[in-house]
Amino acid sequence: MENITLSIEKYHGNWRLFADFRYNLELLRIIKEVPGAQWSRTKKKWHFNLSRQVVELLAQKLEGRAMLDVSGLEEQWKEQEENKDRAAPGESLRELQAPTLSRADPGSHQVALRAYEELLRLKNYSPNTIRAYKSLFIIFLKNFPCRKPSSIRQSEIMDFMVHERSRRNWSSTLQNQMINAIKFFYEKLLKRDAQMYELPRARKEFRLPTVFSEDELRRIILAAGNLKHRAMLCLAYSAGLRISEIINLKMEDIDRDRMVITIRQAKGRKDRQVMLSSVLLALLEEYYKQEKKKPEVYLFEGQYAGQYSRRSLEKVMMAAKKKAGVKKRGSIHALRHSFATHLLEGGTDLFAIKELLGHSSIKTTLIYAHVSRQHLSKVQSPLDKLVSGSTKKLGDK
């Protein structure tokens, strides 16, 4: 009996359910019958919408014909939940499966989308922003199938926002991104008055970032499987880098003479420099010396050369946490939060931390003042004061 292995992998910005199996005409016929089944030329696998219902449907259709290996799925689902550590409740942009325009959609929608994307590119928006705005704008257009986009009134846009927010249980972040995507079309492309489309903004939930203690960080780093993995985790913590900045880092970005790391075209299309730890430099040199297949372009490259994947780096962090016995929730991004918080607690100026993190506004950096122990350590709990003046302990009978 044939074996089919299911796994969760990222594909064109979305998490998908992939099926890996040897070529078999009977299995191929069954796979094609599953709603949403698509073939990936790059991965050479069939993939589907990520849902437990699809897994159940595959199990039913393949019963008696093939063995369905789902041994790794539950762990991957758990990892995804951990990576959503700071996500707001409700549907997030990363989870949103945006439809695409087809030939059946009105020509006015096709023209509007092409002009929309062209203007985003002319304004030099980042690829991630372009992808997000396009997805949200398509959702908006799909809700007005028989209308020219230029003829949609403000009241109709408001009704759309209220209805979709309620139906999809959008997070405040996603709602505000949808507003931005709509406003871009009417204000930037059609040059309409901004006041006409001033839509209500959702109040963003205030959530404290996850911060690991120094002991937890030491355990996580030492638990990393090999020097390469350990170096990536140390880089994230020692320089406060985002995951995209780690995987985009190139060999020439490490300046040993000046002891700085250059981060090129990061979030907001900005370059910046951060300090290069002497401990990290020694670790990187040891990693490079031991690496059998030397990296050619990027500092960290995948098994078959090319850029190391986000998914693989996330898995490195999750595996190290598990091995270290750290139960606290937090993805690799929590190392960046820990970097900023520990600097603040060590007396580093908040504005210096802002520059190191690459924040545009000091307001973003101020969140670390809420999780720093710097001010809390100076305040005594009234309970400690109450007990310190008594000879009898609270645990005494």
Tab-separated table of C-alpha atoms in Angstrom, residues 59-352:
chain	number	residue	atom	x	y	z
A	59	ALA	CA	-8.490	10.101	5.219
A	60	GLN	CA	-11.989	9.087	4.061
A	61	LYS	CA	-11.129	9.074	0.353
A	62	LEU	CA	-7.843	7.212	0.802
A	63	GLU	CA	-9.099	4.566	3.233
A	64	GLY	CA	-8.033	1.143	1.987
A	65	ARG	CA	-6.023	2.664	-0.876
A	66	ALA	CA	-3.093	4.382	0.884
A	67	MET	CA	-1.545	4.954	4.314
A	68	LEU	CA	-1.926	8.588	5.386
A	69	ASP	CA	1.061	9.708	7.492
A	70	VAL	CA	-0.067	12.588	9.739
A	71	SER	CA	2.514	12.012	12.485
A	72	GLY	CA	4.107	15.443	12.120
A	73	LEU	CA	0.934	17.480	11.624
A	74	GLU	CA	-0.132	17.981	15.245
A	75	GLU	CA	3.294	19.261	16.236
A	76	GLN	CA	3.337	21.635	13.257
A	77	TRP	CA	-0.105	22.936	14.184
A	78	LYS	CA	1.142	23.579	17.739
A	79	GLU	CA	4.177	25.435	16.391
A	80	GLN	CA	1.900	27.672	14.331
A	81	GLU	CA	-0.123	28.516	17.421
A	82	GLU	CA	3.078	29.449	19.269
A	83	ASN	CA	4.184	31.636	16.377
A	84	LYS	CA	0.914	33.565	16.685
A	85	ASP	CA	2.023	34.604	20.181
A	86	ARG	CA	1.370	38.297	19.630
A	87	ALA	CA	-1.437	38.033	17.091
A	88	ALA	CA	-4.650	39.789	17.958
A	89	PRO	CA	-7.818	37.722	18.342
A	90	GLY	CA	-9.914	37.121	15.240
A	91	GLU	CA	-8.777	36.672	11.676
A	92	SER	CA	-5.284	37.935	10.864
A	93	LEU	CA	-3.883	38.965	7.489
A	94	ARG	CA	-1.555	35.960	7.434
A	95	GLU	CA	-4.530	33.608	7.919
A	96	LEU	CA	-6.684	35.347	5.329
A	97	GLN	CA	-7.053	33.284	2.152
A	98	ALA	CA	-7.670	36.063	-0.364
A	99	PRO	CA	-9.494	35.191	-3.588
A	100	THR	CA	-8.037	36.058	-6.965
A	101	LEU	CA	-9.752	37.790	-9.848
A	102	SER	CA	-10.683	35.514	-12.741
A	103	ARG	CA	-11.907	36.091	-16.277
A	104	ALA	CA	-15.440	35.860	-14.954
A	105	ASP	CA	-14.946	39.044	-12.917
A	106	PRO	CA	-15.899	42.388	-14.505
A	107	GLY	CA	-13.370	44.068	-16.771
A	108	SER	CA	-13.545	47.202	-14.608
A	109	HIS	CA	-12.242	45.152	-11.660
A	110	GLN	CA	-9.357	43.817	-13.741
A	111	VAL	CA	-8.403	47.310	-14.925
A	112	ALA	CA	-8.673	48.749	-11.402
A	113	LEU	CA	-6.474	46.003	-9.919
A	114	ARG	CA	-3.778	46.407	-12.581
A	115	ALA	CA	-3.650	50.185	-12.066
A	116	TYR	CA	-3.717	49.670	-8.293
A	117	GLU	CA	-0.726	47.309	-8.341
A	118	GLU	CA	1.204	49.495	-10.791
A	119	LEU	CA	0.834	52.563	-8.543
A	120	LEU	CA	1.959	50.571	-5.483
A	121	ARG	CA	5.109	49.562	-7.366
A	122	LEU	CA	5.731	53.098	-8.673
A	123	LYS	CA	5.532	54.381	-5.098
A	124	ASN	CA	8.169	51.774	-4.162
A	125	TYR	CA	6.065	49.937	-1.579
A	126	SER	CA	7.671	46.774	-0.208
A	127	PRO	CA	6.710	43.395	-1.764
A	128	ASN	CA	4.944	42.389	1.477
A	129	THR	CA	2.845	45.578	1.505
A	130	ILE	CA	1.961	45.189	-2.173
A	131	ARG	CA	0.897	41.577	-1.601
A	132	ALA	CA	-1.188	42.533	1.453
A	133	TYR	CA	-2.887	45.551	-0.170
A	134	LYS	CA	-3.690	43.575	-3.320
A	135	SER	CA	-5.256	40.720	-1.338
A	136	LEU	CA	-7.413	43.095	0.692
A	137	PHE	CA	-8.437	45.142	-2.353
A	138	ILE	CA	-9.539	41.958	-4.162
A	139	ILE	CA	-11.725	41.008	-1.171
A	140	PHE	CA	-13.247	44.478	-1.361
A	141	LEU	CA	-13.914	44.192	-5.119
A	142	LYS	CA	-15.453	40.707	-4.716
A	143	ASN	CA	-18.131	42.216	-2.476
A	144	PHE	CA	-19.275	44.498	-5.340
A	145	PRO	CA	-19.393	42.035	-8.285
A	146	CYS	CA	-21.575	44.147	-10.561
A	147	ARG	CA	-20.175	47.601	-9.809
A	148	LYS	CA	-17.442	49.776	-11.232
A	149	PRO	CA	-15.060	50.474	-8.311
A	150	SER	CA	-15.170	54.230	-8.992
A	151	SER	CA	-18.966	54.259	-8.513
A	152	ILE	CA	-18.998	52.691	-5.009
A	153	ARG	CA	-20.235	55.239	-2.471
A	154	GLN	CA	-18.875	56.023	0.983
A	155	SER	CA	-21.999	54.635	2.700
A	156	GLU	CA	-21.562	51.331	0.830
A	157	ILE	CA	-17.924	51.121	1.904
A	158	MET	CA	-19.011	51.698	5.504
A	159	ASP	CA	-21.646	48.950	5.238
A	160	PHE	CA	-19.037	46.594	3.770
A	161	MET	CA	-16.627	47.270	6.647
A	162	VAL	CA	-19.246	46.750	9.351
A	163	HIS	CA	-20.560	43.542	7.765
A	164	GLU	CA	-17.127	41.989	7.110
A	165	ARG	CA	-15.772	42.936	10.523
A	166	SER	CA	-18.687	41.127	12.160
A	167	ARG	CA	-18.767	38.125	9.796
A	168	ARG	CA	-15.038	37.395	9.744
A	169	ASN	CA	-14.260	38.514	13.317
A	170	TRP	CA	-11.391	40.647	12.043
A	171	SER	CA	-8.623	41.763	14.353
A	172	SER	CA	-8.199	45.524	14.728
A	173	THR	CA	-4.921	45.265	12.772
A	174	LEU	CA	-6.622	43.629	9.803
A	175	GLN	CA	-9.521	46.092	9.878
A	176	ASN	CA	-7.110	49.030	9.809
A	177	GLN	CA	-5.127	47.446	6.955
A	178	MET	CA	-8.333	47.020	4.961
A	179	ILE	CA	-9.092	50.709	5.493
A	180	ASN	CA	-5.611	51.635	4.252
A	181	ALA	CA	-6.002	49.412	1.183
A	182	ILE	CA	-9.363	50.996	0.279
A	183	LYS	CA	-8.155	54.540	0.932
A	184	PHE	CA	-5.126	53.965	-1.288
A	185	PHE	CA	-7.380	53.247	-4.274
A	186	TYR	CA	-9.723	56.214	-3.834
A	187	GLU	CA	-7.258	58.803	-2.540
A	188	LYS	CA	-3.993	57.914	-4.301
A	189	LEU	CA	-5.218	56.370	-7.540
A	190	LEU	CA	-8.491	58.246	-8.143
A	191	LYS	CA	-7.251	61.415	-6.344
A	192	ARG	CA	-10.442	61.706	-4.293
A	193	ASP	CA	-10.765	63.920	-1.225
A	194	ALA	CA	-9.481	62.094	1.878
A	195	GLN	CA	-12.420	63.307	3.984
A	196	MET	CA	-14.881	61.408	1.825
A	197	TYR	CA	-13.409	58.075	2.867
A	198	GLU	CA	-12.389	58.695	6.454
A	199	LEU	CA	-13.491	55.373	7.907
A	200	PRO	CA	-13.635	54.542	11.638
A	201	ARG	CA	-10.453	52.972	12.981
A	202	ALA	CA	-10.569	50.046	15.383
A	203	ARG	CA	-8.803	50.576	18.682
A	204	LYS	CA	-5.753	48.329	18.695
A	205	GLU	CA	-5.465	45.872	21.568
A	206	PHE	CA	-2.561	46.539	23.895
A	207	ARG	CA	-0.495	43.390	24.376
A	208	LEU	CA	2.803	43.119	26.187
A	209	PRO	CA	5.594	41.387	24.258
A	210	THR	CA	7.039	38.083	25.476
A	211	VAL	CA	10.439	38.507	27.138
A	212	PHE	CA	12.694	35.596	28.070
A	213	SER	CA	14.882	35.751	31.169
A	214	GLU	CA	18.658	35.487	30.772
A	215	ASP	CA	18.542	31.952	32.180
A	216	GLU	CA	15.834	30.921	29.676
A	217	LEU	CA	17.830	32.424	26.803
A	218	ARG	CA	20.995	30.622	27.865
A	219	ARG	CA	19.119	27.306	27.965
A	220	ILE	CA	17.455	27.894	24.583
A	221	ILE	CA	20.718	28.812	22.837
A	222	LEU	CA	22.656	25.886	24.326
A	223	ALA	CA	19.828	23.522	23.352
A	224	ALA	CA	20.147	24.451	19.652
A	225	GLY	CA	21.073	21.403	17.596
A	226	ASN	CA	24.264	22.617	15.893
A	227	LEU	CA	26.561	25.626	15.522
A	228	LYS	CA	24.584	27.042	12.604
A	229	HIS	CA	21.322	27.013	14.572
A	230	ARG	CA	23.037	28.381	17.666
A	231	ALA	CA	24.587	31.213	15.636
A	232	MET	CA	21.194	32.214	14.184
A	233	LEU	CA	19.581	32.366	17.633
A	234	CYS	CA	22.528	34.317	19.051
A	235	LEU	CA	22.291	36.753	16.136
A	236	ALA	CA	18.579	37.334	16.782
A	237	TYR	CA	19.212	38.084	20.469
A	238	SER	CA	22.572	39.900	20.306
A	239	ALA	CA	21.461	42.382	17.630
A	240	GLY	CA	17.654	42.395	18.019
A	241	LEU	CA	16.996	41.323	14.434
A	242	ARG	CA	13.693	40.409	12.830
A	243	ILE	CA	13.461	36.953	11.252
A	244	SER	CA	13.458	38.476	7.732
A	245	GLU	CA	16.622	40.437	8.576
A	246	ILE	CA	18.404	37.267	9.714
A	247	ILE	CA	17.679	35.273	6.564
A	248	ASN	CA	18.440	38.256	4.276
A	249	LEU	CA	21.845	38.921	5.870
A	250	LYS	CA	24.768	38.472	3.474
A	251	MET	CA	28.424	37.664	4.068
A	252	GLU	CA	29.578	41.206	3.262
A	253	ASP	CA	27.173	42.689	5.836
A	254	ILE	CA	29.420	41.491	8.681
A	255	ASP	CA	32.136	44.139	9.250
A	256	ARG	CA	34.843	42.585	11.463
A	257	ASP	CA	37.030	45.715	11.436
A	258	ARG	CA	34.372	48.123	12.698
A	259	MET	CA	32.480	45.404	14.634
A	260	VAL	CA	29.126	46.326	13.115
A	261	ILE	CA	26.396	44.491	11.184
A	262	THR	CA	24.670	46.336	8.321
A	263	ILE	CA	20.972	45.583	7.903
A	264	ARG	CA	19.990	46.521	4.354
A	265	GLN	CA	16.526	47.588	3.183
A	266	ALA	CA	14.705	46.229	6.239
A	267	LYS	CA	11.136	47.097	7.217
A	268	GLY	CA	10.214	50.489	5.780
A	269	ARG	CA	13.014	50.103	3.183
A	270	LYS	CA	15.615	51.464	5.608
A	271	ASP	CA	19.263	50.571	6.124
A	272	ARG	CA	20.706	50.575	9.638
A	273	GLN	CA	23.725	49.346	11.551
A	274	VAL	CA	23.836	47.381	14.800
A	275	MET	CA	26.736	46.297	16.983
A	276	LEU	CA	28.563	43.038	16.291
A	277	SER	CA	29.076	41.097	19.505
A	278	SER	CA	32.591	39.685	19.931
A	279	VAL	CA	31.023	36.468	21.268
A	280	LEU	CA	28.801	36.261	18.177
A	281	LEU	CA	31.761	36.938	15.847
A	282	ALA	CA	33.731	34.067	17.390
A	283	LEU	CA	30.679	31.806	17.013
A	284	LEU	CA	30.181	32.830	13.365
A	285	GLU	CA	33.844	32.139	12.579
A	286	GLU	CA	33.609	28.712	14.202
A	287	TYR	CA	30.375	27.977	12.305
A	288	TYR	CA	31.955	28.981	8.980
A	289	LYS	CA	35.040	26.863	9.716
A	290	GLN	CA	32.978	23.746	10.516
A	291	GLU	CA	30.373	24.164	7.760
A	292	LYS	CA	31.080	21.601	5.045
A	293	LYS	CA	29.127	23.457	2.373
A	294	LYS	CA	30.345	27.051	2.728
A	295	PRO	CA	27.687	29.766	2.299
A	296	GLU	CA	28.166	31.622	-0.978
A	297	VAL	CA	25.849	34.653	-0.780
A	298	TYR	CA	23.775	34.645	2.383
A	299	LEU	CA	25.304	34.242	5.819
A	300	PHE	CA	22.944	31.328	6.439
A	301	GLU	CA	21.900	29.174	3.502
A	302	GLY	CA	19.585	26.188	3.184
A	303	GLN	CA	20.515	22.572	2.664
A	304	TYR	CA	20.510	22.992	-1.123
A	305	ALA	CA	22.044	26.491	-1.139
A	306	GLY	CA	19.983	29.650	-1.516
A	307	GLN	CA	18.336	31.631	1.229
A	308	TYR	CA	17.458	29.923	4.510
A	309	SER	CA	13.667	29.738	4.901
A	310	ARG	CA	11.585	31.497	7.550
A	311	ARG	CA	9.803	28.261	8.308
A	312	SER	CA	13.068	26.408	8.979
A	313	LEU	CA	14.297	29.151	11.313
A	314	GLU	CA	10.996	29.133	13.210
A	315	LYS	CA	11.338	25.360	13.610
A	316	VAL	CA	14.894	25.801	14.966
A	317	MET	CA	13.546	28.105	17.685
A	318	MET	CA	10.633	25.830	18.586
A	319	ALA	CA	12.879	22.754	18.768
A	320	ALA	CA	15.411	24.566	20.985
A	321	LYS	CA	12.662	25.795	23.319
A	322	LYS	CA	11.215	22.331	23.636
A	323	LYS	CA	14.609	20.745	24.319
A	324	ALA	CA	15.458	23.451	26.862
A	325	GLY	CA	12.170	22.877	28.673
A	326	VAL	CA	11.065	26.512	28.281
A	327	LYS	CA	7.265	26.549	28.489
A	328	LYS	CA	6.818	30.304	28.043
A	329	ARG	CA	5.051	31.182	24.792
A	330	GLY	CA	7.096	33.090	22.255
A	331	SER	CA	8.490	32.668	18.744
A	332	ILE	CA	11.931	33.749	17.531
A	333	HIS	CA	10.614	37.340	17.458
A	334	ALA	CA	10.600	37.190	21.273
A	335	LEU	CA	14.433	37.207	21.115
A	336	ARG	CA	14.190	40.702	19.597
A	337	HIS	CA	11.874	41.759	22.437
A	338	SER	CA	14.280	40.262	24.974
A	339	PHE	CA	17.205	42.159	23.383
A	340	ALA	CA	15.416	45.521	23.726
A	341	THR	CA	14.126	44.868	27.250
A	342	HIS	CA	17.490	43.675	28.589
A	343	LEU	CA	19.228	46.712	27.065
A	344	LEU	CA	16.723	49.012	28.764
A	345	GLU	CA	17.161	47.251	32.089
A	346	GLY	CA	20.945	47.591	31.673
A	347	GLY	CA	20.646	51.372	31.405
A	348	THR	CA	20.745	51.878	27.608
A	349	ASP	CA	18.982	55.039	26.453
A	350	LEU	CA	15.538	54.462	24.921
A	351	PHE	CA	16.389	56.511	21.839
A	352	ALA	CA	19.505	54.407	21.234
